[in-house]
Amino acid sequence: MAVRGLLGKEEALRIVGRVLESSPGDMTEVLLSGGVSYLTRFSDNYIHQNVADSGHSLRVKVIFGKKIGTASTNSLDEDAVKEAIETAARVAELQKPNEEFEGIPGPEPIPEVNTFFESTFEFSPVDRARGVKIITDAAQAKGFKAAGAFQTGASEICIANSLGVRAYHRSTSAHLRTVVMSDTGSGYADALATDVREIDPAEVARIAVEKCEAAQNPEVVPPGEYEVILEPRAVADMLGYLVRGGFSASAVREGRSFLSGKVGEKLFAEQFSLWDDGLDPRGFPMPFDLEGVPKQKVVLVEKGVVKDLLYDFKTAKKEGRKPTGHGGFGGWGPMASNLFMAPGDATVEDMIKNTKRGILITRFHYTNMAHPMRVLVTGMTRDGTFLVEDGRITKPVKNLRFTESALRVFGTMDMVGKDLHRAGRSVVPAIHVPAFNFTGVTEF
Amino acid sequence: MRGLTSKALDVAKKLGASYADIRIVDRKQETVRTRNGNVESLGSSRSRGFGVRVLYDGAWGFSSSARVTEEEVRRVAEEAVAIAKASATVKRDKDVTLAPVEPVTAKWESKCKVDPFSVKTEDKIALLLEADRLMRQNKGVRVASGNFMALREDKIFASTEGSYIEQTKIETGAGIEATAADKGELQRRSYPNSAGGDYASRGWEFVESMNILDHAERVADEAVQLLTAKQCPETVTDLILDSSQLTLQIHESCGHPIELDRVFGQEASYAGTSFLTTEKKGTFQYGSPNVTIVADATLEGGLGSFGFDDEGVPAQRTTIVDKGIFMNYLSSRDTAAELGETSTGAARADGWNRIPIVRMTNINLEPGDWTLDEIIKDTKEGILMETNKSWSIDDKRLNFQFGVEVAYEIKDGSIGAMLKNANYTGITYEFWRSCDAVANKDEWRLWGLPNCGKGEPGQVAHVGHGAAPARFRGVKVGVGKWQ
């Protein structure tokens, strides 16, 4: 059924069906996506931006033999769609055959998973403002300033091709995040959900305000090797670098991955197990990839041993196996989108008690890959960085720069949190790492 | 379109908005990507829509839609007012106010000799595939890739203050990259710049001026040489940056911290704030006397050039750092008003469905009076670094660490061995204060960066940076454990 701002399954399938019928290609692939998105942004304890966005995008891929052309439009009017088909066909004709082309996937049953909640879809600007006010009031009560955003939205995606693939999915999402700050320290908290009713602004406010209070007047600790406790957002950040290039089957084939020639080896800590699962409702489920292939649960690492890789249709075909449902990203190759790390049995408090001299990190800022084969990442800590000495937090510290390998982090981690948290699109615990390389310090 | 723009503004006014504007934007883009002898993607896209921004009871609201019809314009204007009313429930003790701007009716077009959309797609493919072939003659190259992009944006801005501005901009860009990998090492070289190449608000003539084919074999050879090059040592030394790496240095350590919305905390939860707080304006020693930086949206051909920003403020040239002293911010009408100033004309939006926020225009380091050759000859011991590879900076823009594709030892005034995995780190103002030589205007070049991310929901800005090579004394290089 269509709801405001969304086409609904029937209409989406009608539109993509029309494209497939009109296409002159030997094969054709259509991707229709869009929806509505609302975002209320606040800073200095007031709403300074408040926006709404709605629309769709239609991408047509027309294929003659091994010649491929793509065109897209954000108008679903008949004329605009016709023009997109004609443009895609024209550019395909101009091509020389792409010898790497392995065809397009055929249809397979798509599992149903509900990620659409009316509660999120109907959440109004006034509802978002109420949530924001809970945070700004909590910050103001302590003499702090809150900044952040409350985003809600609904989206739909429909993928179809001339071999019979017809995949449709719709979902809602909500994300409330805040940095509560003074001139002498800041604290971060956030909450993500498909159902906005799971988000408790008061709890987000409480954590951010407490972090901010604890983070006041940080002192300098010198860079060097420290034990670290990484809270889930920091874990997810490092994990992204490990998986992005590393576990892509095409990167492994091309020798661009640290896993080239190493699948099956024990490269990580015994407590490190990692998988991608597009159907687990603890994350943000999405039952198929951008090629319309149903997502498989792929165990990437089990007890430290590399078990499998992520495959798109092309790479799977080359290796004579089934795609895992992680394709459609073009030159980027196969990508993970629903990562889960196995929980352990520790709490963050346990990790603090077991730390002789270390740093507790709330989240990282502006991380970047310094060397892909070593998975060497650099970045800063942010919004709640604390020194832990002899089993307790002793003081906030000024933010540090790290230059460290994700291979070493997940290869040596020795304590894993028992609670899993949504952090971006990943679901991860906190971890303790015995040695982590800090290479610089900033002034706040 | 005047009927539609008037409709939006009338609806907003009737509903009580004290100010409203509407932007109707139509973007057409063409991309070609080649990879290892194949055309990996050949695409054409079009995006058209409008956004209405209103001030109601001193608070902002914005809504947008892809359906450019009278009925939808009415609905969107109504929604923008309803959203602004919700904003007004969480206000400060003062209303949003706008710095004054003279209403204007105007047309502006970027200069373009050869419309890139008029050039045959076959010619674009042929150029990139020939570069690809030349790069892959070197058997050490694992991935050769090429990139071409052309963009045309037609934009109408109208406001309740009486402005009606039509602008058309064409952008063109291209670049190539070779990736070599062997025995656990992976290295890349690109031309003319990383991140897809170089971009300008010019036509196909800009691509032709790059002479891409003349550089393809060199790029491939250097990528392969880097695999076995010496590791950049961990030390403190004199650092010479080429013009392209300096653009990234300017972008991250000057361009972002001078955005006035960051200074006021409006980006605090995402991109961060700024160390350049308002009491530093006019007095803070940002760099050495060799450092003069300007924001110039009036430069012909710049990716950050325009006639008017997305609030209808005319393009300006503003001195940001004058002989080392921090002088001015990039601002929008509402952020400038907080300082009692007029806008420096830097409110820019990424298409029809985003609001204008403070963005860079062309942020340029003014040339000095050296040549690169003279700087090298004058350096007893140091490192020359070229072309950005990785970037990271803290959320107030103080502690940075940047990696480059390639570096060279400098010994006794001469270029020596090639170095791999080179990076450098520092604190922004300490680094700029250590600048003791900037090359002259003959070596100054304007670069285009099409990928500057900021804001929630995310916006990507196309910005420009001009620089000539420069030297910095006593910089920490070779950070990290590499052995």
Tab-separated table of C-alpha atoms in Angstrom, chain B residues 134-411:
chain	number	residue	atom	x	y	z
B	134	LEU	CA	49.725	3.210	-21.422
B	135	MET	CA	49.566	2.635	-17.658
B	136	ARG	CA	49.125	-1.120	-18.007
B	137	GLN	CA	52.208	-1.425	-20.198
B	138	ASN	CA	53.961	-1.600	-16.860
B	139	LYS	CA	53.202	-5.140	-15.717
B	140	GLY	CA	53.478	-4.163	-12.052
B	141	VAL	CA	50.225	-2.210	-12.297
B	142	ARG	CA	47.315	-4.182	-10.823
B	143	VAL	CA	44.612	-1.610	-11.421
B	144	ALA	CA	44.609	1.249	-13.930
B	145	SER	CA	41.643	3.567	-13.764
B	146	GLY	CA	40.401	6.736	-15.414
B	147	ASN	CA	37.672	9.180	-14.618
B	148	PHE	CA	35.760	11.925	-16.437
B	149	MET	CA	32.920	14.075	-15.141
B	150	ALA	CA	30.863	16.932	-16.599
B	151	LEU	CA	28.203	18.833	-14.720
B	152	ARG	CA	25.724	21.502	-15.745
B	153	GLU	CA	23.666	23.234	-13.080
B	154	ASP	CA	20.875	25.690	-13.819
B	155	LYS	CA	19.627	27.450	-10.731
B	156	ILE	CA	16.969	30.034	-9.940
B	157	PHE	CA	16.877	31.849	-6.600
B	158	ALA	CA	13.998	34.088	-5.514
B	159	SER	CA	13.339	35.661	-2.144
B	160	THR	CA	10.613	37.654	-0.403
B	161	GLU	CA	13.108	40.540	-0.307
B	162	GLY	CA	12.767	40.836	-4.084
B	163	SER	CA	15.782	39.019	-5.499
B	164	TYR	CA	15.433	36.889	-8.625
B	165	ILE	CA	18.727	35.379	-9.773
B	166	GLU	CA	19.376	32.885	-12.580
B	167	GLN	CA	22.764	31.148	-12.717
B	168	THR	CA	24.259	28.492	-14.979
B	169	LYS	CA	27.477	26.710	-14.165
B	170	ILE	CA	29.452	24.094	-16.071
B	171	GLU	CA	32.113	21.975	-14.413
B	172	THR	CA	34.501	19.516	-16.003
B	173	GLY	CA	37.060	17.184	-14.484
B	174	ALA	CA	39.240	14.173	-15.226
B	175	GLY	CA	42.084	12.109	-13.852
B	176	ILE	CA	43.911	8.782	-13.956
B	177	GLU	CA	45.334	6.477	-11.299
B	178	ALA	CA	47.623	3.442	-11.227
B	179	THR	CA	47.623	0.950	-8.339
B	180	ALA	CA	50.548	-1.415	-7.882
B	181	ALA	CA	50.615	-4.230	-5.332
B	182	ASP	CA	53.133	-6.914	-4.499
B	183	LYS	CA	54.316	-8.880	-1.463
B	184	GLY	CA	51.981	-7.186	1.017
B	185	GLU	CA	52.681	-3.685	-0.278
B	186	LEU	CA	50.191	-1.524	-2.156
B	187	GLN	CA	50.926	1.875	-3.689
B	188	ARG	CA	49.042	4.340	-5.863
B	189	ARG	CA	49.960	7.274	-8.074
B	190	SER	CA	47.530	9.588	-9.754
B	191	TYR	CA	47.460	12.498	-12.199
B	192	PRO	CA	46.773	15.393	-12.035
B	193	ASN	CA	45.498	14.804	-8.504
B	194	SER	CA	44.091	12.028	-6.322
B	195	ALA	CA	40.344	11.625	-5.624
B	196	GLY	CA	39.431	11.425	-9.295
B	197	GLY	CA	41.716	14.107	-10.737
B	198	ASP	CA	41.320	17.850	-11.081
B	199	TYR	CA	38.142	19.833	-11.676
B	200	ALA	CA	37.293	23.354	-12.803
B	201	SER	CA	34.382	25.484	-13.789
B	202	ARG	CA	35.485	25.252	-17.406
B	203	GLY	CA	34.682	23.182	-20.477
B	204	TRP	CA	36.327	20.292	-22.336
B	205	GLU	CA	39.319	22.574	-22.964
B	206	PHE	CA	40.253	22.013	-19.297
B	207	VAL	CA	40.597	18.251	-19.881
B	208	GLU	CA	42.643	18.843	-23.012
B	209	SER	CA	44.974	21.165	-21.106
B	210	MET	CA	45.839	18.318	-18.699
B	211	ASN	CA	47.726	16.356	-21.399
B	212	ILE	CA	46.780	13.182	-19.570
B	213	LEU	CA	48.474	10.855	-22.058
B	214	ASP	CA	51.844	12.520	-21.446
B	215	HIS	CA	51.692	11.464	-17.799
B	216	ALA	CA	50.184	7.950	-17.929
B	217	GLU	CA	53.451	6.009	-18.178
B	218	ARG	CA	55.141	8.110	-15.481
B	219	VAL	CA	52.211	7.560	-13.098
B	220	ALA	CA	52.387	3.793	-13.656
B	221	ASP	CA	56.172	3.672	-13.266
B	222	GLU	CA	56.097	5.683	-10.046
B	223	ALA	CA	53.367	3.466	-8.525
B	224	VAL	CA	55.526	0.396	-9.196
B	225	GLN	CA	58.748	2.095	-8.014
B	226	LEU	CA	57.026	2.984	-4.761
B	227	LEU	CA	56.579	-0.716	-3.920
B	228	THR	CA	60.309	-1.025	-3.292
B	229	ALA	CA	61.080	2.573	-2.339
B	230	LYS	CA	62.623	3.466	1.017
B	231	GLN	CA	60.244	3.858	3.911
B	232	CYS	CA	59.841	7.506	4.962
B	233	PRO	CA	61.849	7.844	8.196
B	234	GLU	CA	60.290	8.961	11.476
B	235	THR	CA	61.966	12.288	12.171
B	236	VAL	CA	61.563	16.042	12.474
B	237	THR	CA	62.697	17.804	9.344
B	238	ASP	CA	62.019	20.612	6.865
B	239	LEU	CA	59.039	19.819	4.680
B	240	ILE	CA	58.305	21.056	1.178
B	241	LEU	CA	54.749	20.481	-0.049
B	242	ASP	CA	53.797	20.544	-3.704
B	243	SER	CA	50.853	22.647	-4.800
B	244	SER	CA	48.314	19.777	-4.812
B	245	GLN	CA	49.100	18.593	-1.267
B	246	LEU	CA	49.010	22.207	-0.089
B	247	THR	CA	45.415	22.467	-1.353
B	248	LEU	CA	44.429	19.719	1.055
B	249	GLN	CA	46.404	21.385	3.856
B	250	ILE	CA	44.597	24.685	3.185
B	251	HIS	CA	41.249	22.930	2.892
B	252	GLU	CA	41.414	21.091	6.207
B	253	SER	CA	43.392	23.481	8.404
B	254	CYS	CA	42.166	26.844	7.073
B	255	GLY	CA	39.039	26.373	4.941
B	256	HIS	CA	37.009	24.485	7.542
B	257	PRO	CA	37.965	26.356	10.734
B	258	ILE	CA	37.028	29.715	9.147
B	259	GLU	CA	33.431	28.552	8.547
B	260	LEU	CA	31.440	30.734	10.923
B	261	ASP	CA	28.689	28.140	11.509
B	262	ARG	CA	31.363	25.779	12.903
B	263	VAL	CA	32.638	28.566	15.142
B	264	PHE	CA	29.101	28.956	16.573
B	265	GLY	CA	28.825	25.214	17.218
B	266	GLN	CA	26.261	24.503	14.507
B	267	GLU	CA	28.285	21.535	13.223
B	268	ALA	CA	29.435	20.421	16.676
B	269	SER	CA	27.876	16.973	16.768
B	270	TYR	CA	29.089	16.002	13.295
B	271	ALA	CA	32.014	17.776	11.614
B	272	GLY	CA	33.012	19.635	14.777
B	273	THR	CA	33.702	23.222	15.797
B	274	SER	CA	36.727	25.523	15.313
B	275	PHE	CA	39.725	26.733	17.247
B	276	LEU	CA	39.338	30.117	15.497
B	277	THR	CA	36.923	31.554	18.070
B	278	THR	CA	35.613	35.075	17.537
B	279	GLU	CA	37.986	36.873	19.937
B	280	LYS	CA	40.868	35.772	17.666
B	281	LYS	CA	39.551	37.771	14.689
B	282	GLY	CA	41.999	40.483	13.703
B	283	THR	CA	44.678	39.551	16.239
B	284	PHE	CA	45.540	35.843	16.162
B	285	GLN	CA	48.899	34.829	14.699
B	286	TYR	CA	47.624	32.075	12.407
B	287	GLY	CA	50.785	31.773	10.351
B	288	SER	CA	54.108	33.385	9.525
B	289	PRO	CA	54.259	36.717	7.646
B	290	ASN	CA	54.712	34.613	4.472
B	291	VAL	CA	51.152	33.331	4.810
B	292	THR	CA	48.358	35.332	3.171
B	293	ILE	CA	45.169	33.430	2.434
B	294	VAL	CA	42.113	34.757	0.575
B	295	ALA	CA	38.607	33.415	-0.088
B	296	ASP	CA	37.808	34.359	-3.665
B	297	ALA	CA	34.517	33.347	-5.284
B	298	THR	CA	35.134	35.748	-8.173
B	299	LEU	CA	38.041	33.824	-9.763
B	300	GLU	CA	37.244	32.707	-13.294
B	301	GLY	CA	37.202	28.941	-13.620
B	302	GLY	CA	37.277	28.096	-9.918
B	303	LEU	CA	35.167	25.224	-8.637
B	304	GLY	CA	34.146	27.554	-5.818
B	305	SER	CA	33.258	30.440	-8.116
B	306	PHE	CA	29.766	31.799	-8.723
B	307	GLY	CA	27.895	35.030	-9.346
B	308	PHE	CA	25.801	34.886	-6.184
B	309	ASP	CA	25.715	32.433	-3.298
B	310	ASP	CA	22.542	30.484	-2.457
B	311	GLU	CA	21.205	33.353	-0.353
B	312	GLY	CA	21.571	35.850	-3.212
B	313	VAL	CA	24.722	37.461	-1.786
B	314	PRO	CA	27.201	38.560	-4.507
B	315	ALA	CA	30.480	36.654	-4.921
B	316	GLN	CA	33.330	38.279	-2.996
B	317	ARG	CA	37.076	38.239	-2.440
B	318	THR	CA	37.816	38.301	1.292
B	319	THR	CA	41.204	38.322	3.001
B	320	ILE	CA	41.201	35.481	5.512
B	321	VAL	CA	44.807	35.610	6.733
B	322	ASP	CA	46.833	38.756	6.116
B	323	LYS	CA	50.608	38.243	6.421
B	324	GLY	CA	49.979	35.675	9.132
B	325	ILE	CA	47.164	37.424	11.052
B	326	PHE	CA	43.700	35.835	11.045
B	327	MET	CA	41.290	38.475	9.706
B	328	ASN	CA	37.964	37.052	8.515
B	329	TYR	CA	35.478	34.201	8.343
B	330	LEU	CA	33.399	32.567	5.648
B	331	SER	CA	29.810	33.385	6.570
B	332	SER	CA	26.134	33.246	5.686
B	333	ARG	CA	23.544	35.925	6.340
B	334	ASP	CA	22.411	34.523	9.702
B	335	THR	CA	25.905	33.723	11.023
B	336	ALA	CA	27.291	37.117	9.885
B	337	ALA	CA	24.424	38.871	11.665
B	338	GLU	CA	25.559	37.290	14.959
B	339	LEU	CA	28.779	39.298	14.609
B	340	GLY	CA	26.958	42.406	13.386
B	341	GLU	CA	28.603	42.047	9.998
B	342	THR	CA	27.466	41.498	6.419
B	343	SER	CA	27.764	38.047	4.848
B	344	THR	CA	31.014	37.178	3.081
B	345	GLY	CA	28.843	35.281	0.570
B	346	ALA	CA	29.618	31.671	1.360
B	347	ALA	CA	26.179	30.088	1.881
B	348	ARG	CA	25.997	27.211	-0.582
B	349	ALA	CA	23.611	24.274	-0.947
B	350	ASP	CA	24.200	20.870	-2.530
B	351	GLY	CA	21.255	20.818	-4.909
B	352	TRP	CA	17.558	21.495	-4.511
B	353	ASN	CA	16.904	19.318	-1.484
B	354	ARG	CA	19.508	20.817	0.874
B	355	ILE	CA	19.634	24.142	2.703
B	356	PRO	CA	22.521	26.549	2.140
B	357	ILE	CA	25.197	26.243	4.839
B	358	VAL	CA	28.557	27.989	5.146
B	359	ARG	CA	30.923	26.438	2.595
B	360	MET	CA	34.277	27.212	1.126
B	361	THR	CA	34.527	29.123	-2.135
B	362	ASN	CA	38.102	29.222	-3.573
B	363	ILE	CA	40.433	29.404	-0.554
B	364	ASN	CA	43.878	30.327	-1.825
B	365	LEU	CA	47.363	30.741	-0.434
B	366	GLU	CA	48.741	33.818	-2.148
B	367	PRO	CA	52.028	33.300	-4.019
B	368	GLY	CA	55.395	34.323	-2.569
B	369	ASP	CA	58.566	35.195	-4.452
B	370	TRP	CA	60.580	31.941	-4.536
B	371	THR	CA	60.735	29.262	-7.197
B	372	LEU	CA	60.412	25.608	-6.147
B	373	ASP	CA	63.911	25.114	-7.463
B	374	GLU	CA	65.238	27.857	-5.191
B	375	ILE	CA	63.378	26.403	-2.187
B	376	ILE	CA	64.921	22.970	-2.807
B	377	LYS	CA	68.408	24.428	-3.327
B	378	ASP	CA	67.995	26.379	-0.086
B	379	THR	CA	67.080	23.235	1.920
B	380	LYS	CA	70.010	21.410	3.520
B	381	GLU	CA	68.000	18.453	4.720
B	382	GLY	CA	64.298	17.821	4.241
B	383	ILE	CA	61.536	15.960	2.457
B	384	LEU	CA	59.419	16.952	-0.559
B	385	MET	CA	55.887	15.508	-0.471
B	386	GLU	CA	53.431	15.318	-3.379
B	387	THR	CA	49.735	14.480	-3.893
B	388	ASN	CA	47.414	13.685	-1.031
B	389	LYS	CA	46.610	10.090	-0.062
B	390	SER	CA	45.039	10.256	3.406
B	391	TRP	CA	43.774	13.008	5.679
B	392	SER	CA	42.663	13.371	9.273
B	393	ILE	CA	42.235	16.365	11.598
B	394	ASP	CA	40.633	16.851	14.997
B	395	ASP	CA	37.184	18.360	15.476
B	396	LYS	CA	38.503	21.870	16.247
B	397	ARG	CA	40.936	21.626	13.295
B	398	LEU	CA	44.163	21.743	15.272
B	399	ASN	CA	45.930	18.353	15.252
B	400	PHE	CA	46.268	17.041	11.693
B	401	GLN	CA	47.990	14.123	10.007
B	402	PHE	CA	48.177	13.859	6.228
B	403	GLY	CA	49.660	11.120	4.071
B	404	VAL	CA	50.914	11.540	0.500
B	405	GLU	CA	51.346	9.326	-2.545
B	406	VAL	CA	55.040	10.013	-2.982
B	407	ALA	CA	57.916	11.820	-1.268
B	408	TYR	CA	61.592	12.494	-1.968
B	409	GLU	CA	64.563	13.069	0.288
B	410	ILE	CA	66.237	16.456	-0.005
B	411	LYS	CA	69.928	16.528	0.839
